[in-house]
Each structure stands twice: as C-alpha cells, then as structure tokens.
Tab-separated table of C-alpha atoms and ligand atoms in Angstrom:
chain	number	residue	atom	x	y	z
A	1	MET	CA	55.837	124.263	-159.944
A	2	LYS	CA	57.019	127.831	-160.333
A	3	GLU	CA	58.823	127.597	-163.377
A	4	VAL	CA	55.499	126.007	-165.090
A	5	LEU	CA	53.692	128.068	-163.755
A	6	THR	CA	55.869	131.375	-164.000
A	7	ASN	CA	58.357	130.752	-166.110
A	8	PRO	CA	58.620	134.540	-168.168
A	9	THR	CA	58.405	133.345	-171.417
A	10	ALA	CA	56.591	130.000	-171.285
A	11	GLY	CA	54.904	129.756	-167.785
A	12	TYR	CA	51.066	129.404	-167.581
A	13	TYR	CA	50.572	132.529	-166.194
A	14	MET	CA	52.450	134.348	-167.731
A	15	ASN	CA	50.938	134.842	-171.686
A	16	ARG	CA	46.843	134.165	-171.218
A	17	ASP	CA	43.663	134.029	-169.821
A	18	VAL	CA	43.217	130.573	-167.812
A	19	PHE	CA	39.809	131.843	-165.825
A	20	GLY	CA	35.962	130.778	-166.810
A	21	GLN	CA	34.246	128.915	-169.240
A	22	THR	CA	36.712	128.780	-171.932
A	23	GLY	CA	39.442	128.828	-170.150
A	24	ASP	CA	40.904	126.182	-167.111
A	25	PHE	CA	39.283	126.852	-163.961
A	26	ILE	CA	36.533	129.099	-162.819
A	27	THR	CA	37.133	131.014	-159.592
A	28	SER	CA	34.090	132.938	-157.028
A	29	PRO	CA	34.789	136.513	-157.686
A	30	GLU	CA	34.224	135.161	-161.805
A	31	ILE	CA	31.346	133.173	-161.231
A	32	SER	CA	28.753	136.444	-159.076
A	33	GLN	CA	29.334	140.390	-158.278
A	34	MET	CA	28.417	139.117	-154.715
A	35	PHE	CA	31.336	137.464	-153.507
A	36	GLY	CA	33.419	140.590	-154.532
A	37	GLU	CA	30.941	142.991	-152.634
A	38	LEU	CA	29.816	141.210	-149.781
A	39	ILE	CA	34.130	141.343	-149.064
A	40	ALA	CA	33.962	144.738	-149.562
A	41	VAL	CA	31.217	145.520	-146.639
A	42	TRP	CA	33.299	143.145	-144.797
A	43	LEU	CA	37.013	145.159	-145.535
A	44	VAL	CA	35.047	148.825	-144.772
A	45	ASN	CA	33.681	147.162	-141.183
A	46	GLU	CA	36.898	146.421	-140.249
A	47	TRP	CA	38.836	149.432	-141.710
A	48	THR	CA	36.410	151.386	-139.992
A	49	LYS	CA	36.971	149.537	-136.808
A	50	CYS	CA	40.649	150.717	-137.072
A	51	GLY	CA	39.948	154.268	-137.073
A	52	ARG	CA	39.127	154.459	-140.813
A	53	PRO	CA	43.204	155.269	-140.767
A	54	THR	CA	44.084	157.451	-144.704
A	55	PRO	CA	45.984	157.398	-146.899
A	56	PHE	CA	45.728	153.502	-146.651
A	57	GLN	CA	46.102	150.741	-149.458
A	58	ILE	CA	44.721	148.184	-149.835
A	59	ALA	CA	46.930	145.104	-151.641
A	60	GLU	CA	45.842	142.517	-153.380
A	61	LEU	CA	47.840	138.927	-154.211
A	62	GLY	CA	47.770	137.454	-157.190
A	63	PRO	CA	44.430	139.124	-158.787
A	64	GLY	CA	44.170	137.080	-161.698
A	65	ARG	CA	41.266	139.161	-164.099
A	66	GLY	CA	40.667	141.813	-161.987
A	67	THR	CA	37.092	141.269	-161.207
A	68	LEU	CA	37.418	141.067	-157.173
A	69	MET	CA	39.255	144.044	-156.506
A	70	ALA	CA	36.227	145.930	-159.564
A	71	ASP	CA	33.855	144.496	-157.943
A	72	ILE	CA	35.995	146.092	-154.317
A	73	LEU	CA	36.389	149.566	-155.881
A	74	ARG	CA	32.398	150.105	-157.828
A	75	VAL	CA	31.382	148.967	-153.715
A	76	PHE	CA	33.938	151.749	-151.854
A	77	SER	CA	32.736	154.380	-154.642
A	78	LYS	CA	28.937	154.037	-152.571
A	79	PHE	CA	30.641	154.746	-149.172
A	80	LYS	CA	32.485	157.084	-150.605
A	81	ILE	CA	36.068	156.007	-150.420
A	82	ALA	CA	37.853	157.050	-153.199
A	83	GLY	CA	40.310	159.515	-155.179
A	84	SER	CA	43.545	159.477	-153.318
A	85	ASP	CA	42.557	158.732	-149.808
A	86	PHE	CA	43.578	155.540	-150.827
A	87	SER	CA	45.338	153.166	-153.808
A	88	VAL	CA	45.354	150.105	-154.901
A	89	SER	CA	48.498	148.173	-155.124
A	90	LEU	CA	48.576	144.654	-157.108
A	91	VAL	CA	51.002	142.118	-156.930
A	92	GLU	CA	51.460	140.283	-160.347
A	93	VAL	CA	53.634	138.205	-162.079
A	94	SER	CA	52.325	137.978	-164.928
A	95	PRO	CA	52.220	140.648	-167.288
A	96	TYR	CA	49.989	139.338	-169.540
A	97	LEU	CA	47.209	139.588	-166.187
A	98	ALA	CA	48.155	142.505	-165.235
A	99	GLN	CA	47.276	144.266	-169.220
A	100	VAL	CA	43.458	141.985	-167.916
A	101	GLN	CA	43.779	143.686	-164.392
A	102	GLU	CA	44.217	147.033	-166.043
A	103	LYS	CA	41.180	147.338	-168.409
A	104	GLN	CA	39.784	146.172	-165.882
A	105	LEU	CA	40.205	148.285	-162.918
A	106	GLY	CA	39.950	152.098	-165.470
A	107	PRO	CA	40.049	153.714	-168.557
A	108	ARG	CA	43.087	154.954	-168.650
A	109	GLN	CA	46.408	152.973	-170.265
A	110	ALA	CA	48.479	152.739	-168.162
A	111	GLN	CA	52.049	154.207	-167.317
A	112	GLU	CA	54.791	151.002	-168.297
A	113	ASP	CA	58.021	150.700	-166.441
A	114	THR	CA	59.838	152.778	-169.403
A	115	LYS	CA	58.557	156.186	-168.457
A	116	LEU	CA	57.905	155.724	-164.846
A	117	PRO	CA	59.922	157.597	-162.487
A	118	GLN	CA	63.570	156.176	-162.012
A	119	GLY	CA	64.116	153.813	-158.505
A	120	SER	CA	59.795	153.043	-158.596
A	121	GLN	CA	59.128	150.550	-157.185
A	122	HIS	CA	56.192	149.412	-159.183
A	123	TYR	CA	56.178	148.128	-162.983
A	124	LYS	CA	53.390	149.877	-164.002
A	125	GLN	CA	51.068	152.405	-162.712
A	126	SER	CA	47.595	153.713	-163.690
A	127	ILE	CA	44.713	155.726	-162.254
A	128	SER	CA	41.315	153.485	-161.728
A	129	PHE	CA	37.667	154.482	-162.892
A	130	TYR	CA	37.150	156.225	-159.096
A	131	GLY	CA	40.308	158.331	-159.150
A	132	SER	CA	42.560	156.026	-157.649
A	133	GLN	CA	46.061	155.188	-157.943
A	134	VAL	CA	46.692	151.726	-159.281
A	135	ARG	CA	50.256	150.491	-158.952
A	136	TRP	CA	51.244	146.795	-160.112
A	137	TYR	CA	54.374	144.907	-158.463
A	138	ASN	CA	56.138	142.265	-159.045
A	139	HIS	CA	56.661	141.010	-154.992
A	140	ILE	CA	55.054	142.010	-151.802
A	141	ALA	CA	58.004	143.785	-150.070
A	142	ASP	CA	57.855	146.099	-153.174
A	143	LEU	CA	54.868	147.829	-151.035
A	144	PRO	CA	54.469	151.165	-150.092
A	145	ARG	CA	54.722	151.304	-146.228
A	146	THR	CA	51.559	152.363	-144.971
A	147	PHE	CA	48.199	151.103	-143.450
A	148	THR	CA	46.950	147.844	-146.046
A	149	LEU	CA	44.035	146.017	-146.241
A	150	PHE	CA	45.500	142.445	-147.752
A	151	LEU	CA	43.878	140.309	-150.298
A	152	ALA	CA	44.608	137.073	-151.504
A	153	HIS	CA	41.996	134.871	-153.419
A	154	GLU	CA	43.353	131.834	-154.933
A	155	PHE	CA	46.557	133.135	-154.661
A	156	PHE	CA	48.588	130.325	-151.924
A	157	ASP	CA	47.788	127.830	-153.799
A	158	ALA	CA	49.534	128.094	-156.997
A	159	LEU	CA	52.532	128.979	-154.975
A	160	PRO	CA	55.267	125.687	-155.499
A	161	ILE	CA	55.291	122.969	-153.418
A	162	HIS	CA	57.801	120.725	-151.823
A	163	LYS	CA	56.479	117.038	-151.424
A	164	LEU	CA	58.066	114.500	-148.583
A	165	VAL	CA	57.824	110.824	-147.257
A	166	LYS	CA	58.980	109.302	-144.261
A	167	VAL	CA	61.049	106.619	-145.281
A	168	ASP	CA	62.482	103.866	-143.161
A	169	GLN	CA	65.965	106.512	-142.865
A	170	GLY	CA	63.489	109.039	-142.251
A	171	TRP	CA	62.089	112.165	-143.873
A	172	ARG	CA	62.776	112.099	-148.033
A	173	GLU	CA	62.022	114.733	-150.874
A	174	VAL	CA	59.567	113.918	-153.818
A	175	LEU	CA	61.689	114.701	-157.204
A	176	ILE	CA	60.747	114.800	-160.700
A	177	ASP	CA	62.833	113.326	-162.925
A	178	LEU	CA	63.164	112.872	-166.412
A	179	ASN	CA	62.736	108.909	-167.576
A	180	ARG	CA	65.288	108.263	-169.853
A	181	GLU	CA	63.881	105.401	-172.005
A	182	ASP	CA	60.643	107.648	-173.343
A	183	LEU	CA	61.210	110.638	-172.008
A	184	THR	CA	58.492	110.893	-169.312
A	185	LEU	CA	58.654	112.736	-166.428
A	186	ARG	CA	58.022	110.602	-162.945
A	187	PHE	CA	58.271	110.745	-159.618
A	188	VAL	CA	61.530	109.626	-157.572
A	189	ILE	CA	62.109	109.699	-153.943
A	190	SER	CA	65.428	111.560	-153.134
A	191	ARG	CA	68.103	109.172	-152.229
A	192	ASP	CA	68.980	111.313	-149.072
A	193	ARG	CA	67.680	114.313	-147.224
A	194	THR	CA	67.217	117.223	-149.380
A	195	PRO	CA	66.551	121.435	-148.049
A	196	ALA	CA	62.890	120.960	-147.710
A	197	CYS	CA	63.697	117.913	-144.884
A	198	LEU	CA	64.907	120.657	-142.780
A	199	TYR	CA	60.863	122.632	-142.346
A	200	ARG	CA	59.534	121.417	-138.790
A	201	LEU	CA	58.571	117.857	-138.897
A	202	ASP	CA	59.324	116.796	-135.225
A	203	ASN	CA	55.268	115.754	-133.978
A	204	GLU	CA	54.730	114.996	-137.016
A	205	SER	CA	51.713	111.948	-137.703
A	206	ARG	CA	51.635	112.322	-141.062
A	207	GLU	CA	53.941	109.865	-143.727
A	208	GLU	CA	53.423	112.184	-146.545
A	209	LEU	CA	52.876	115.811	-146.636
A	210	GLU	CA	53.490	118.842	-148.794
A	211	VAL	CA	54.757	121.774	-147.738
A	212	SER	CA	55.332	125.297	-149.297
A	213	PRO	CA	57.984	128.017	-147.725
A	214	GLN	CA	57.357	130.884	-150.322
A	215	SER	CA	53.571	130.771	-149.125
A	216	LEU	CA	55.447	131.239	-145.481
A	217	ILE	CA	57.962	133.601	-146.320
A	218	ILE	CA	55.054	136.069	-148.082
A	219	THR	CA	52.728	135.103	-145.182
A	220	GLN	CA	55.182	136.555	-142.714
A	221	ALA	CA	56.040	139.067	-145.375
A	222	MET	CA	52.174	140.154	-144.438
A	223	ALA	CA	52.328	139.057	-141.056
A	224	ALA	CA	54.859	141.786	-140.537
A	225	ARG	CA	53.821	144.407	-142.257
A	226	ILE	CA	50.415	144.439	-140.598
A	227	HIS	CA	51.984	144.446	-136.930
A	228	GLN	CA	54.136	147.187	-137.968
A	229	ASP	CA	52.334	149.659	-140.056
A	230	GLY	CA	48.464	148.913	-138.642
A	231	GLY	CA	46.803	146.571	-141.686
A	232	ILE	CA	44.535	143.121	-142.198
A	233	GLY	CA	44.914	140.259	-144.262
A	234	LEU	CA	42.165	138.000	-145.523
A	235	VAL	CA	43.280	135.019	-146.653
A	236	ILE	CA	40.683	132.758	-149.388
A	237	ASP	CA	41.392	129.148	-151.005
A	238	TYR	CA	40.887	125.473	-150.865
A	239	GLY	CA	42.630	123.862	-148.024
A	240	HIS	CA	43.241	121.879	-144.907
A	241	GLU	CA	44.563	122.419	-141.124
A	242	GLY	CA	48.042	120.740	-141.620
A	243	ASP	CA	45.622	116.953	-141.883
A	244	LYS	CA	45.800	116.282	-145.405
A	245	THR	CA	48.992	114.279	-147.127
A	246	ASP	CA	48.768	114.608	-151.457
A	247	THR	CA	47.166	117.468	-153.137
A	248	PHE	CA	49.327	118.352	-155.666
A	249	ARG	CA	46.896	118.593	-159.434
A	250	GLY	CA	46.721	119.963	-162.406
A	251	PHE	CA	43.687	121.953	-163.997
A	252	LYS	CA	42.934	121.858	-167.862
A	253	ASN	CA	39.556	122.556	-169.667
A	254	HIS	CA	37.596	122.316	-166.449
A	255	LYS	CA	39.097	118.628	-165.876
A	256	LEU	CA	41.905	116.892	-163.487
A	257	HIS	CA	45.622	116.554	-165.546
A	258	ASP	CA	47.974	114.685	-164.773
A	259	PRO	CA	51.157	117.264	-163.481
A	260	LEU	CA	53.813	115.462	-165.114
A	261	VAL	CA	52.271	115.446	-168.846
A	262	ASP	CA	52.713	118.398	-171.272
A	263	PRO	CA	53.770	120.966	-167.756
A	264	GLY	CA	53.108	124.552	-169.541
A	265	THR	CA	49.567	123.238	-170.468
A	266	ALA	CA	47.964	123.327	-167.355
A	267	ASP	CA	47.577	125.078	-164.086
A	268	LEU	CA	49.687	123.562	-160.753
A	269	THR	CA	47.610	123.222	-158.097
A	270	ALA	CA	48.150	121.877	-154.126
A	271	ASP	CA	45.610	122.946	-151.540
A	272	VAL	CA	46.916	125.400	-148.071
A	273	ASP	CA	47.829	124.139	-145.436
A	274	PHE	CA	46.098	127.041	-143.668
A	275	SER	CA	47.737	125.416	-139.918
A	276	ALA	CA	50.870	126.637	-141.893
A	277	LEU	CA	50.429	130.461	-142.867
A	278	LYS	CA	49.129	130.407	-139.136
A	279	TRP	CA	51.890	129.509	-138.264
A	280	ALA	CA	54.079	131.471	-139.992
A	281	ALA	CA	51.413	134.773	-139.443
A	282	THR	CA	52.404	134.434	-135.571
A	283	HIS	CA	56.294	133.830	-135.781
A	284	PRO	CA	58.060	136.414	-137.906
A	285	ARG	CA	61.218	135.917	-139.164
A	286	THR	CA	62.942	138.924	-137.326
A	287	PHE	CA	62.864	138.340	-133.425
A	288	GLU	CA	62.717	141.336	-132.657
A	289	ASP	CA	60.233	142.790	-129.295
A	290	TRP	CA	56.924	142.122	-130.941
A	291	LYS	CA	53.912	140.261	-130.266
A	292	ALA	CA	52.427	137.671	-132.329
A	293	ASN	CA	49.986	139.139	-134.595
A	294	LEU	CA	46.436	137.709	-134.344
A	295	THR	CA	44.551	135.201	-136.888
A	296	PHE	CA	40.983	134.404	-137.082
A	297	GLY	CA	39.607	131.368	-138.628
A	298	THR	CA	39.303	129.478	-140.752
A	299	VAL	CA	35.766	128.720	-141.478
A	300	ASP	CA	34.114	127.321	-144.439
A	301	GLN	CA	33.397	130.110	-147.762
A	302	LYS	CA	29.531	129.060	-146.922
A	303	ASP	CA	29.869	130.323	-143.393
A	304	PHE	CA	31.658	133.285	-144.283
A	305	LEU	CA	29.149	134.863	-147.038
A	306	THR	CA	25.513	133.798	-144.958
A	307	ARG	CA	27.076	135.240	-142.536
A	308	VAL	CA	27.861	138.821	-143.593
A	309	GLY	CA	24.425	138.628	-145.158
A	310	ILE	CA	24.687	137.004	-149.147
A	311	ASN	CA	21.297	135.750	-148.395
A	312	LEU	CA	20.002	139.102	-148.055
A	313	ARG	CA	22.323	140.922	-151.443
A	314	LEU	CA	20.905	137.663	-153.425
A	315	GLU	CA	17.168	138.561	-152.489
A	316	GLN	CA	18.532	142.635	-153.192
A	317	LEU	CA	19.377	141.695	-156.691
A	318	LEU	CA	16.421	139.050	-157.422
A	319	ALA	CA	13.756	141.959	-156.589
A	320	SER	CA	15.805	144.904	-159.352
A	321	CYS	CA	15.782	142.041	-161.464
A	322	ARG	CA	13.413	142.087	-164.391
A	323	ASP	CA	15.235	140.204	-166.612
A	324	GLU	CA	14.342	135.747	-166.046
A	325	ASP	CA	17.766	134.506	-167.435
A	326	VAL	CA	19.387	136.835	-164.916
A	327	ALA	CA	17.994	136.021	-162.397
A	328	LEU	CA	18.309	132.001	-163.150
A	329	ASN	CA	22.059	132.402	-163.357
A	330	LEU	CA	21.711	134.765	-159.920
A	331	LYS	CA	20.058	132.176	-158.057
A	332	SER	CA	22.521	129.401	-159.142
A	333	ALA	CA	25.531	131.710	-159.140
A	334	HIS	CA	24.395	131.744	-155.075
A	335	LYS	CA	24.168	127.880	-154.475
A	336	MET	CA	27.651	127.660	-156.455
A	337	LEU	CA	29.461	129.900	-154.462
A	338	THR	CA	27.635	128.650	-150.924
A	339	ASP	CA	26.746	124.759	-151.444
A	340	PRO	CA	28.826	122.686	-149.351
A	341	MET	CA	28.778	120.329	-152.683
A	342	GLU	CA	30.281	122.807	-154.587
A	343	MET	CA	32.338	125.531	-153.323
A	344	GLY	CA	30.710	125.886	-150.237
A	345	SER	CA	32.907	124.307	-147.704
A	346	LYS	CA	35.573	123.855	-149.552
A	347	PHE	CA	37.149	127.322	-149.779
A	348	LYS	CA	38.073	128.530	-146.593
A	349	PHE	CA	38.924	131.946	-145.055
A	350	LEU	CA	41.304	132.922	-142.860
A	351	ALA	CA	41.823	136.692	-141.214
A	352	LEU	CA	44.987	138.159	-139.527
A	353	TYR	CA	44.644	141.412	-137.585
A	354	PRO	CA	48.116	142.559	-135.263
A	355	SER	CA	47.608	141.902	-131.883
A	356	VAL	CA	47.514	145.805	-130.476
A	357	MET	CA	43.621	145.166	-131.637
A	358	GLU	CA	43.288	142.363	-129.414
A	359	LYS	CA	40.704	144.233	-126.509
A	360	ILE	CA	38.943	146.099	-129.600
A	361	LEU	CA	37.958	142.028	-131.434
A	362	GLU	CA	37.258	140.842	-128.214
A	363	ARG	CA	34.345	143.014	-128.114
A	364	TYR	CA	33.580	143.523	-131.710
A	365	PRO	CA	35.030	140.479	-133.470
A	366	PRO	CA	35.440	140.223	-136.965
A	367	PRO	CA	32.467	139.222	-138.694
A	368	GLY	CA	31.830	136.259	-141.180
A	369	PHE	CA	34.025	134.533	-138.480
A	370	VAL	CA	31.360	133.673	-135.788
B	401	SAH	N1	42.708	136.116	-157.571
B	401	SAH	C1	42.703	135.479	-158.780
B	401	SAH	C2	43.619	134.926	-159.688
B	401	SAH	C3	43.856	133.644	-159.229
B	401	SAH	S1	45.692	133.025	-160.108
B	401	SAH	C4	40.563	134.835	-158.875
B	401	SAH	O1	40.760	133.982	-157.955
B	401	SAH	O2	40.628	134.693	-159.969
B	401	SAH	C5	46.555	132.874	-159.794
B	401	SAH	C6	46.750	134.726	-159.528
B	401	SAH	O3	48.538	135.113	-158.985
B	401	SAH	C7	47.511	134.933	-160.806
B	401	SAH	O4	47.114	135.950	-161.283
B	401	SAH	C8	48.864	134.738	-161.137
B	401	SAH	O5	49.397	135.304	-162.317
B	401	SAH	C9	49.547	134.825	-159.555
B	401	SAH	N2	50.719	134.748	-159.349
B	401	SAH	C10	51.331	133.346	-159.549
B	401	SAH	N3	51.859	133.687	-158.797
B	401	SAH	C11	52.690	134.234	-158.688
B	401	SAH	C12	53.360	134.566	-157.763
B	401	SAH	N4	54.565	133.697	-157.106
B	401	SAH	N5	53.663	136.190	-157.441
B	401	SAH	C13	52.759	136.844	-157.518
B	401	SAH	N6	51.337	135.803	-158.478
B	401	SAH	C14	51.576	135.333	-158.857
C-alpha cells in the first residue's frame, strides 16, 4: 500500500491530480466551501477557548489540492487572523500535490529546497494570500514546536494497513504474493507469525481485522505535541470503532477497483479504526509522567455539520445567490455532505485536546460533538 501510493516515481499520489469529477474520487472540501468554512469557525472557537495563544500554526496532514486550507484561511482572515500571528504547515509526501497546494494558497512561487537555509526541516515555503508563512514538510516529526491546530481529512485512510486473520494455530498475516503461472497478484496467509501479529490482540473477538501501525505512530506524535506544546486535533475520515473486519479496497474513476489489479493506477484505502486512534492518542510511546490527552467523538459528519450550523450557512449563501444553477449546486452539496445515505454517516469526526483543558471542556464542550 505504501509503495503503490507513495513510491517516489510510480506512486499513485506522486505525480497526478486524483481528485474531482475527472479523477478517481471526490472529497468533502471539494464538494462545497461550506465544509471548510464550518471547520474554520470551529477551529477559531476552540483556539479562543485556549486563550488565543500566538504565534500558532495550523498543521494539515495530507492536504490534497489545498482546498480545505484555502477555505480555512479565507475565514481566518475575516476573523483578522492573518499575517505573522500564525503559520501554515502542510505535511505532504507528493511533490505534485505540493505544487497544486502552492497555487491554491498564495500568489507567489514557493522557494524550493535548493534555496532554503541549510538545516531547514521543511522542503518548500511560500507566503499565503493573507500574508502568513506556508511551509511543506515530509513528516509530522519535522513540524515546528509551537501551539498547533492539527487537521487530517481523508489522510489516515491512505496509510498502509496489515491484514490479520485468526487460523487454528493463532493469528497470521495476509500477504500479497505473485502467482507464477499467470503473473497476477493474490492474497496468501503467512506460514508463521509476522511482526504485525504482535499487535495488541488480547480480548479480540473478530476473526479478521486490519491494523495500521503507521496511523498509530502519527497519532501518538500528534498527541505528544498537543500535550507538550498545546493544541487541538481534528481527524475526519470514513471509519469504524474497531468492529469492522475487511475494508481494504481500491477506487478508480469513482468505482470500486480490485486492489491487486494494475497497482498504481487506482487509489488504495481502508476504513480508519478510530478506536485504535483513540487508544494511540491516550497512550504515549514514551512513558513520561503525563496524563493522557482527551478525545471527543467520533460523531457522524451529518451531526457535526448540522450542530455547527451548516443549515444556517446554506440559507445565507442561498439568500445572496442570484444564479439558479449555483443555488441548485449548493443544495445538492448540502445533501451530499449531510445525507446519511451519502457522506453524512459514513464520515466521522474525532477531536483531541490536552488534558489540562479538562475543566474548561466540562463547562464548554466542543461544539459539534454534543
Ligand atoms: N485531505 C485532502 C486529500 C486526501 S487524499 C482531501 O480531503 O481532499 C490523501 C492526501 O494525503 C494526499 O494529499 C496525499 O498525497 C497525502 N499522503 C498520503 N500518504 C501520505 C504520507 N504518508 N505522508 C504525508 N502525506 C501523505
């Protein structure tokens, strides 16, 4: 999965725009500006609850075309959050998508790594339309140490998983093998235990499951930063609470695609195990003396967006809309984002807070989650 998606030369994400009508799939921020606007207002509200610390950064993992961040920066500027108060940090492996994001977010051409000061952790930098620094990073660990609003939309579902199955002898891993007769790929069960079988599987009632160690490591890194430097995390994705078994699949031209056929030409994805992310967010790898972070959710996208005011936003946009086609598009976008039969209940929201905020959150719980 890692090779197929992010191999530097042939990886699915590395040299093309895969989103939208002409791509393989469409995501919520691409469907309507309402999505990013509501998330922006939520972030401003929660940052205010923390005492509006500055300078701070907004860090997005896997920003795609940069549409969500562009909508957020526009809203932030309306709240006069712009300029040097804060910076934008993007964690992106794909040089092609980093270029798309650069055009989306600012007027100037970015400085590439050859022109950056020696020892820079980022590989590219530019200035946003609203005067803030935008920097691109390969890994979450490279981000500057400061108060951070973390965002991950449809990021964790792209991280590699291991498939495990219970057989008579115990847990085994499902591996991918080459069928020598016709040179096709096929799933096989490992003869013995593999390192992935060391995953915590006590009390596991499922006979088959998917684990994503990389997702756990990234969540732990995010949680450690939130604890140490202050911050909030918002993770949005399709997923489950540790009860699904087999969700690994491919997408090509908006249709399901066998992941073992023509690898590299289709998106590969697996549902996010939010119960595992919550475990990682509250169990640091270094056993320092710190109380676990707090998690809220998951809640369904429909509930989150409705509670933070998507119906009101739709009304406002419709009231100032003169074009009938645009009005129809707004209504159908609203339906697509919130209808349980579309994206409304498939997508879930999870929030992370540092434990020092416990008392404040008891009085003022995170909007959208209650
Ligand atoms: N958030 C966007 C894009 C989702 S697609 C949206 O919702 O529209 C997944 C994104 O994560 C892409 O930008 C992809 O290049 C990036 N990505 C995938 N694997 C990554 C990894 N290991 N590290 C950093 N970015 C990654």
